[in-house]
Short mmCIF file of C-alpha atoms in Angstrom, two decimals:
data_model
loop_
_atom_site.label_atom_id
_atom_site.label_comp_id
_atom_site.label_asym_id
_atom_site.label_seq_id
_atom_site.Cartn_x
_atom_site.Cartn_y
_atom_site.Cartn_z
CA MET A 9 113.62 38.69 11.73
CA TYR A 10 113.47 41.80 14.65
CA ASN A 11 111.01 44.46 14.92
CA ASN A 12 112.58 47.53 16.38
CA PRO A 13 110.44 48.34 19.43
CA GLU A 14 110.47 52.15 20.02
CA SER A 15 109.25 52.17 15.78
CA THR A 16 106.43 49.27 17.31
CA SER A 17 105.32 51.32 20.27
CA ALA A 18 105.06 54.97 18.24
CA GLN A 19 102.63 53.49 16.15
CA GLN A 20 101.19 51.31 18.31
CA PRO A 21 98.51 51.77 21.09
CA SER A 22 99.75 50.28 24.78
CA LEU A 23 98.61 46.37 24.34
CA THR A 24 97.05 44.29 26.68
CA LEU A 25 99.91 40.92 27.06
CA ARG A 26 97.41 38.30 25.50
CA GLU A 27 96.76 41.68 22.22
CA ALA A 28 100.69 41.38 22.00
CA PHE A 29 100.70 37.41 22.54
CA ALA A 30 97.66 37.60 19.84
CA GLN A 31 99.49 39.92 16.90
CA THR A 32 102.50 37.66 16.56
CA ASN A 33 103.29 35.79 13.44
CA TYR A 34 105.05 32.48 15.84
CA ILE A 35 103.45 31.54 18.22
CA LEU A 36 104.80 28.93 20.19
CA VAL A 37 101.98 27.24 21.76
CA GLY A 38 98.53 25.02 21.11
CA ASN A 39 96.92 24.15 18.64
CA GLY A 40 96.28 27.08 17.04
CA ASP A 41 93.16 29.56 17.17
CA ARG A 42 89.84 28.57 18.77
CA ASN A 43 87.51 29.74 15.98
CA ILE A 44 85.09 28.31 14.06
CA HIS A 45 87.26 27.33 11.26
CA VAL A 46 87.94 24.42 14.32
CA LEU A 47 84.58 23.82 13.19
CA GLN A 48 84.15 24.16 9.75
CA GLN A 49 87.61 22.36 8.81
CA ALA A 50 86.45 18.91 11.30
CA PHE A 51 82.79 18.75 8.89
CA ALA A 52 84.88 19.28 5.58
CA ASP A 53 84.50 16.08 4.46
CA ILE A 54 81.44 14.46 6.33
CA ASN A 55 78.56 13.39 3.95
CA GLY A 56 75.79 16.26 5.15
CA ASP A 57 73.61 12.24 4.52
CA LEU A 58 74.82 11.29 7.55
CA ALA A 59 72.56 11.43 10.47
CA SER A 60 73.01 12.94 13.71
CA ASP A 61 72.91 11.01 17.09
CA MET A 62 69.28 11.06 19.25
CA TYR A 63 69.45 11.56 22.81
CA GLY A 64 72.21 8.86 23.29
CA ARG A 65 72.00 6.25 20.12
CA GLY A 66 72.28 5.95 16.94
CA PRO A 67 75.60 5.01 14.63
CA VAL A 68 78.08 8.27 15.14
CA ILE A 69 77.60 8.17 18.86
CA GLU A 70 78.08 4.45 19.62
CA ASP A 71 80.32 3.59 17.36
CA PHE A 72 82.55 6.15 18.68
CA GLN A 73 82.05 5.28 22.40
CA LYS A 74 83.21 1.40 21.58
CA HIS A 75 86.02 2.81 19.77
CA MET A 76 87.48 4.40 22.76
CA ALA A 77 86.47 1.67 24.64
CA ASP A 78 88.94 -0.28 23.04
CA VAL A 79 91.38 2.89 23.25
CA LEU A 80 91.12 2.49 26.74
CA GLY A 81 90.86 -0.79 27.42
CA LYS A 82 87.58 -0.58 29.49
CA GLU A 83 84.39 -2.74 28.84
CA SER A 84 82.27 0.62 27.39
CA ALA A 85 82.70 4.25 27.13
CA VAL A 86 79.88 7.32 27.51
CA PHE A 87 80.02 10.30 25.71
CA PHE A 88 79.64 13.94 27.94
CA PRO A 89 79.68 17.08 26.34
CA THR A 90 81.75 18.09 29.37
CA GLY A 91 85.13 16.08 32.25
CA THR A 92 82.85 18.74 34.46
CA MET A 93 80.01 16.76 34.51
CA ALA A 94 81.71 13.47 33.69
CA GLN A 95 84.17 13.23 36.83
CA GLN A 96 81.47 14.19 39.04
CA ILE A 97 78.85 11.50 38.69
CA ALA A 98 82.08 8.91 38.05
CA LEU A 99 82.25 9.55 41.99
CA ARG A 100 78.77 9.80 42.88
CA ILE A 101 78.65 6.48 41.67
CA TRP A 102 81.49 5.40 43.04
CA CYS A 103 80.35 7.15 46.58
CA ASP A 104 76.29 4.98 45.87
CA ARG A 105 78.59 1.41 45.63
CA LYS A 106 80.36 2.03 48.11
CA ASN A 107 77.76 3.94 50.69
CA ASN A 108 80.52 6.69 52.04
CA ARG A 109 80.49 9.93 50.86
CA ASN A 110 84.26 10.01 51.18
CA VAL A 111 86.77 11.51 47.83
CA ALA A 112 90.00 11.94 48.23
CA TYR A 113 92.50 14.27 45.72
CA HIS A 114 95.23 16.26 45.12
CA PRO A 115 94.74 19.48 47.10
CA LEU A 116 94.48 21.22 43.32
CA CYS A 117 92.60 19.05 42.25
CA HIS A 118 90.29 20.66 39.34
CA LEU A 119 87.06 19.23 40.77
CA GLU A 120 88.92 21.32 44.24
CA ILE A 121 89.73 24.79 42.64
CA HIS A 122 88.06 25.19 38.86
CA GLU A 123 83.91 23.72 39.74
CA GLU A 124 82.02 25.81 41.90
CA ASP A 125 82.82 22.94 44.74
CA GLY A 126 79.64 20.97 42.15
CA LEU A 127 80.78 17.73 43.93
CA LYS A 128 79.93 19.11 47.13
CA GLU A 129 76.56 21.32 46.77
CA LEU A 130 75.16 18.27 43.83
CA HIS A 131 75.93 15.49 45.55
CA HIS A 132 76.94 16.12 49.15
CA ILE A 133 80.30 14.17 49.22
CA HIS A 134 83.45 15.36 51.12
CA SER A 135 86.86 15.37 50.18
CA ILE A 136 89.73 14.37 51.67
CA LEU A 137 93.21 16.19 50.77
CA LEU A 138 95.80 14.21 49.85
CA ALA A 139 100.00 15.88 50.12
CA ASP A 140 101.52 19.13 50.31
CA GLN A 141 99.77 21.30 47.19
CA ASP A 142 103.36 21.47 45.95
CA ARG A 143 104.27 18.13 44.81
CA LEU A 144 102.15 15.15 43.91
CA ILE A 145 100.15 12.16 46.09
CA THR A 146 102.13 9.11 47.20
CA LEU A 147 102.15 5.51 48.00
CA ALA A 148 102.50 6.73 52.23
CA ASP A 149 100.59 9.42 51.34
CA VAL A 150 97.45 7.41 50.89
CA GLN A 151 98.55 4.33 53.10
CA GLN A 152 98.43 7.35 56.25
CA MET A 153 94.50 8.45 55.59
CA ASP A 154 93.13 8.18 58.76
CA GLN A 155 89.56 8.70 56.99
CA LYS A 156 87.89 5.58 54.91
CA VAL A 157 87.02 6.50 51.36
CA ALA A 158 84.66 5.04 48.71
CA CYS A 159 87.46 6.92 46.26
CA LEU A 160 89.90 8.25 44.84
CA LEU A 161 91.60 10.04 42.15
CA LEU A 162 94.90 10.57 40.35
CA GLU A 163 94.86 13.52 37.91
CA LEU A 164 97.74 11.77 34.81
CA PRO A 165 99.33 14.61 35.13
CA GLN A 166 99.01 16.79 38.02
CA ARG A 167 98.78 20.36 35.52
CA GLU A 168 98.44 22.84 38.68
CA ILE A 169 102.34 22.09 39.71
CA GLY A 170 103.24 21.99 35.99
CA GLY A 171 102.01 18.51 34.81
CA GLN A 172 104.32 16.46 36.87
CA LEU A 173 104.08 12.68 37.38
CA PRO A 174 104.44 9.86 39.42
CA ALA A 175 107.04 7.10 38.57
CA TYR A 176 104.95 4.26 37.27
CA SER A 177 105.98 2.11 39.51
CA GLU A 178 104.82 4.39 42.25
CA LEU A 179 101.28 4.10 39.85
CA GLN A 180 101.01 0.18 39.92
CA ALA A 181 101.99 1.05 43.96
CA ILE A 182 98.83 3.06 44.50
CA SER A 183 96.65 0.79 42.38
CA ALA A 184 97.36 -2.78 44.21
CA TYR A 185 97.15 -1.18 47.31
CA CYS A 186 93.75 0.62 46.60
CA ARG A 187 91.80 -2.71 45.84
CA GLU A 188 93.55 -4.67 48.08
CA GLN A 189 91.60 -1.52 50.52
CA GLY A 190 88.82 -2.12 48.27
CA ILE A 191 89.33 1.70 47.05
CA LEU A 192 88.12 2.90 44.37
CA LEU A 193 90.15 4.33 41.86
CA HIS A 194 89.39 7.11 38.90
CA LEU A 195 92.11 8.58 36.24
CA ASP A 196 91.26 11.87 35.92
CA GLY A 197 92.92 11.68 32.12
CA ALA A 198 91.97 14.79 30.36
CA ARG A 199 95.34 14.38 29.29
CA LEU A 200 96.15 10.92 29.29
CA PHE A 201 97.19 10.87 24.95
CA GLU A 202 100.22 13.77 26.26
CA ILE A 203 101.71 11.43 29.13
CA LEU A 204 101.70 7.85 27.01
CA PRO A 205 105.28 8.51 25.54
CA TYR A 206 106.63 9.85 28.31
CA TYR A 207 105.93 6.35 30.63
CA GLN A 208 106.03 4.46 26.80
CA LYS A 209 102.34 2.79 27.90
CA THR A 210 99.64 2.42 25.69
CA ALA A 211 96.57 4.53 26.84
CA ALA A 212 95.16 0.72 28.31
CA GLU A 213 97.75 -0.33 30.38
CA VAL A 214 97.60 3.07 32.22
CA CYS A 215 93.86 2.20 32.08
CA ALA A 216 94.34 -1.00 34.02
CA LEU A 217 95.23 0.51 36.59
CA PHE A 218 92.05 2.53 37.19
CA ASP A 219 87.88 1.28 38.01
CA SER A 220 87.09 4.38 35.69
CA VAL A 221 88.77 6.68 33.12
CA TYR A 222 87.86 9.72 32.06
CA ILE A 223 89.70 11.61 28.62
CA SER A 224 89.32 15.38 27.38
CA PHE A 225 89.33 16.21 23.92
CA TYR A 226 89.93 19.73 23.60
CA LYS A 227 92.99 20.25 25.21
CA GLY A 228 96.37 18.20 23.67
CA ILE A 229 93.52 16.63 21.33
CA GLY A 230 91.92 20.14 20.57
CA GLY A 231 88.56 19.00 19.36
CA ILE A 232 85.95 21.77 20.21
CA ALA A 233 84.89 19.95 23.69
CA GLY A 234 83.51 17.01 25.02
CA ALA A 235 84.84 14.02 26.71
CA ILE A 236 84.69 10.12 27.49
CA LEU A 237 84.06 8.73 30.77
CA ALA A 238 85.25 4.63 30.35
CA GLY A 239 84.58 1.95 32.68
CA PRO A 240 82.63 -1.56 33.82
CA SER A 241 79.18 -1.07 31.49
CA ASP A 242 77.79 -1.32 34.38
CA PHE A 243 79.16 2.25 35.87
CA THR A 244 78.19 3.47 32.02
CA ALA A 245 74.76 2.96 31.87
CA GLU A 246 74.29 4.26 34.87
CA SER A 247 76.11 6.47 34.41
CA LYS A 248 73.94 7.51 31.36
CA VAL A 249 70.73 7.95 34.07
CA TRP A 250 72.98 11.06 35.94
CA LYS A 251 73.75 12.42 32.47
CA ARG A 252 70.41 12.23 32.11
CA ARG A 253 70.32 14.63 35.24
CA HIS A 254 72.60 16.76 34.84
CA GLY A 255 70.52 18.03 31.67
CA GLY A 256 73.46 16.16 29.42
CA ASP A 257 71.75 13.63 27.66
CA LEU A 258 71.52 16.90 24.75
CA ILE A 259 69.17 15.51 21.28
CA SER A 260 72.44 15.38 19.60
CA LEU A 261 75.77 16.26 20.76
CA TYR A 262 77.85 15.33 16.77
CA PRO A 263 79.33 18.72 16.23
CA TYR A 264 81.23 17.48 19.64
CA ILE A 265 81.86 13.70 18.47
CA LEU A 266 82.53 13.94 15.11
CA SER A 267 85.13 17.01 15.85
CA SER A 268 86.21 14.52 18.22
CA LYS A 269 86.60 12.63 16.50
CA TYR A 270 88.61 13.83 13.70
CA TYR A 271 91.27 16.02 15.48
CA TYR A 272 91.62 12.83 18.02
CA GLU A 273 93.22 11.59 14.45
CA GLN A 274 95.28 13.97 13.82
CA ARG A 275 96.23 14.01 16.57
CA ILE A 276 97.32 10.94 18.45
CA GLY A 277 100.13 10.10 16.60
CA LYS A 278 101.70 13.01 17.67
CA MET A 279 102.06 12.96 21.17
CA GLU A 280 105.77 11.90 21.17
CA GLN A 281 106.32 14.72 18.82
CA TYR A 282 105.24 17.07 21.18
CA TYR A 283 106.42 15.20 24.17
CA LYS A 284 110.29 16.30 22.60
CA GLU A 285 109.08 19.17 21.52
CA ALA A 286 108.46 20.25 24.99
CA GLY A 287 111.73 19.32 26.33
CA GLN A 288 113.50 20.89 23.92
CA LEU A 289 111.40 24.12 24.30
CA ALA A 290 111.73 23.72 28.23
CA HIS A 291 116.14 23.69 27.93
CA GLU A 292 116.28 26.48 25.81
CA ILE A 293 114.33 28.44 28.61
CA ASN A 294 116.60 27.19 31.18
CA GLN A 295 119.22 28.81 29.94
CA CYS A 296 118.23 32.19 30.60
CA THR A 297 118.72 34.49 33.20
CA ALA A 298 115.74 34.52 36.59
CA VAL A 299 113.72 31.79 35.01
CA HIS A 300 113.03 28.28 35.09
CA THR A 301 110.56 25.58 34.45
CA LEU A 302 109.44 22.93 36.15
CA PRO A 303 109.62 20.44 36.02
CA GLU A 304 113.21 21.48 34.56
CA VAL A 305 112.23 18.21 32.50
CA PRO A 306 109.04 17.48 31.44
CA VAL A 307 106.81 14.66 31.68
CA SER A 308 104.51 15.17 28.79
CA ASN A 309 103.71 18.03 26.45
CA MET A 310 102.87 20.52 28.93
CA PHE A 311 105.47 22.60 31.70
CA HIS A 312 104.88 25.84 33.69
CA ILE A 313 107.76 28.92 33.47
CA TYR A 314 108.15 30.79 36.33
CA PHE A 315 109.99 34.04 36.42
CA GLU A 316 111.46 34.59 39.52
CA LEU A 317 110.78 38.66 39.01
CA PRO A 318 106.82 40.03 39.67
CA LYS A 319 104.25 39.82 36.96
CA GLU A 320 104.14 43.81 36.87
CA GLN A 321 108.30 43.85 35.75
CA ILE A 322 108.01 40.65 33.59
CA GLU A 323 104.32 41.75 31.44
CA PRO A 324 106.34 44.33 29.98
CA ILE A 325 109.46 42.50 28.81
CA LEU A 326 106.90 39.66 27.31
CA ILE A 327 105.22 42.25 25.13
CA GLU A 328 107.77 44.25 24.11
CA MET A 329 109.71 40.81 23.14
CA CYS A 330 106.25 40.43 20.92
CA GLN A 331 106.73 43.30 19.43
CA ALA A 332 110.41 43.37 19.71
CA THR A 333 111.01 39.26 18.14
CA ASN A 334 106.87 38.56 16.95
CA VAL A 335 107.25 35.17 18.78
CA GLY A 336 104.69 34.38 21.90
CA LEU A 337 105.57 33.18 24.17
CA ALA A 338 102.75 33.29 26.63
CA PRO A 339 99.55 35.14 26.92
CA TYR A 340 98.80 35.55 30.58
CA LEU A 341 101.75 35.58 33.86
CA THR A 342 100.18 34.62 37.15
CA ASP A 343 101.33 36.03 40.37
CA LYS A 344 104.11 33.26 43.00
CA LYS A 345 105.31 33.94 46.24
CA ASP A 346 103.46 37.05 47.54
CA GLY A 347 103.93 39.12 44.43
CA THR A 348 107.89 38.19 43.90
CA GLN A 349 107.47 35.78 40.99
CA CYS A 350 105.52 35.17 38.57
CA SER A 351 104.46 31.74 35.96
CA THR A 352 103.02 30.67 32.89
CA GLU A 353 102.14 27.60 31.45
CA LEU A 354 102.51 25.97 28.27
CA SER A 355 101.01 23.41 25.81
CA ILE A 356 102.68 21.89 22.88
CA GLY A 357 100.56 20.97 19.48
CA ASP A 358 101.20 21.90 16.45
CA ARG A 359 102.10 25.40 16.21
CA TYR A 360 105.21 25.04 17.76
CA GLY A 361 106.69 22.75 15.03
CA GLN A 362 105.72 25.68 12.20
CA ILE A 363 108.41 27.67 14.05
CA PRO A 364 112.26 27.53 12.61
CA LEU A 365 114.25 26.85 15.74
CA GLU A 366 115.97 29.66 15.14
CA HIS A 367 113.78 32.06 15.34
CA ILE A 368 113.45 30.92 18.94
CA GLN A 369 116.91 30.38 19.46
CA GLN A 370 116.47 34.02 18.44
CA ALA A 371 113.18 35.02 20.49
CA LEU A 372 114.20 33.10 24.20
CA HIS A 373 118.24 35.18 23.24
CA TRP A 374 116.45 38.36 23.12
CA LEU A 375 114.79 37.26 26.26
CA ASP A 376 117.66 36.80 27.90
CA GLN A 377 119.55 39.96 27.37
CA ARG A 378 116.01 41.63 28.78
CA LEU A 379 115.68 39.61 31.92
CA LYS A 380 119.73 40.10 32.50
CA GLU A 381 119.91 43.80 32.25
CA VAL A 382 116.52 43.86 34.80
CA SER A 383 118.06 41.31 37.16
CA ALA A 384 120.99 43.33 37.56
CA ASN A 385 119.24 46.87 38.50
CA GLN A 386 117.26 45.14 41.78
#
């Protein structure tokens, strides 16, 4: 399966890691390319006379919202174009209900590090950061908060630290404590369906621990965009008002809704497969020199890879790996620990199962040999 790396480099100009990754025949992560075909495939068998939704009304949106509310075990659900919008609105509603502008969440929560302080600038909500950034929030962290909060947000899995999860008993204990203390509990469930095989619970069982929940349709599900916010009926009714205020009440959302529905139906039954394949791949990676996964044993279809060498040394090796083995492991690296380490994130989807296991093992053996060579020269 291997190319000759010397002849490959002679034939091709210098490539970035992302370019080399994209040119491989065997990409280990994701469901496929994000191109127009994703939308075309979702619409291929849809009757062109189907009426679109109009400003949040019509069977296309209402039926899907009802179905997802049932799946999540909540009274009602609202389709949003983005999760960023949905979650800011959820926290705004809960803060208004409690007349308290404080919310608590993990230091690496999406709202804290990826949204340009939208929660603070648009809604004047103050965030209280719980736990150290490299570990999960625990019941003790919640119990020891020294300020009153309207709402606690938990992200399952905690993406920025490798997709880690608390034990289900810990989750139950946090939920019970919040209810005793009158703290509303919101679930950032962008990857909710991906964690169900590990917990061996239904989506409704997990969501029963929370007052409100958000799910995404473009991560493990692989749709083009879109989110659901679910909770009590009065909560979702208020969220529709805020959706209009945020400019999210588009005249029609059907391209997002129909593609979300299509890929949900295509992939919801594959989450167990993705979870097992992630464990298989992590095991193989952990046999390599100077590299480990976080978690060591994945608890969902995603995990992080940590290389015990700086990005400037690992990136050329991964480019060479793409060219020599035709296997794409990762399209990017992030510096860690003052540049002495680097990492990347892997999420398993449809692509992984289409690759013969021996190709993956041979490529990782090649990587192990190159890492041994580099490590021996340190």
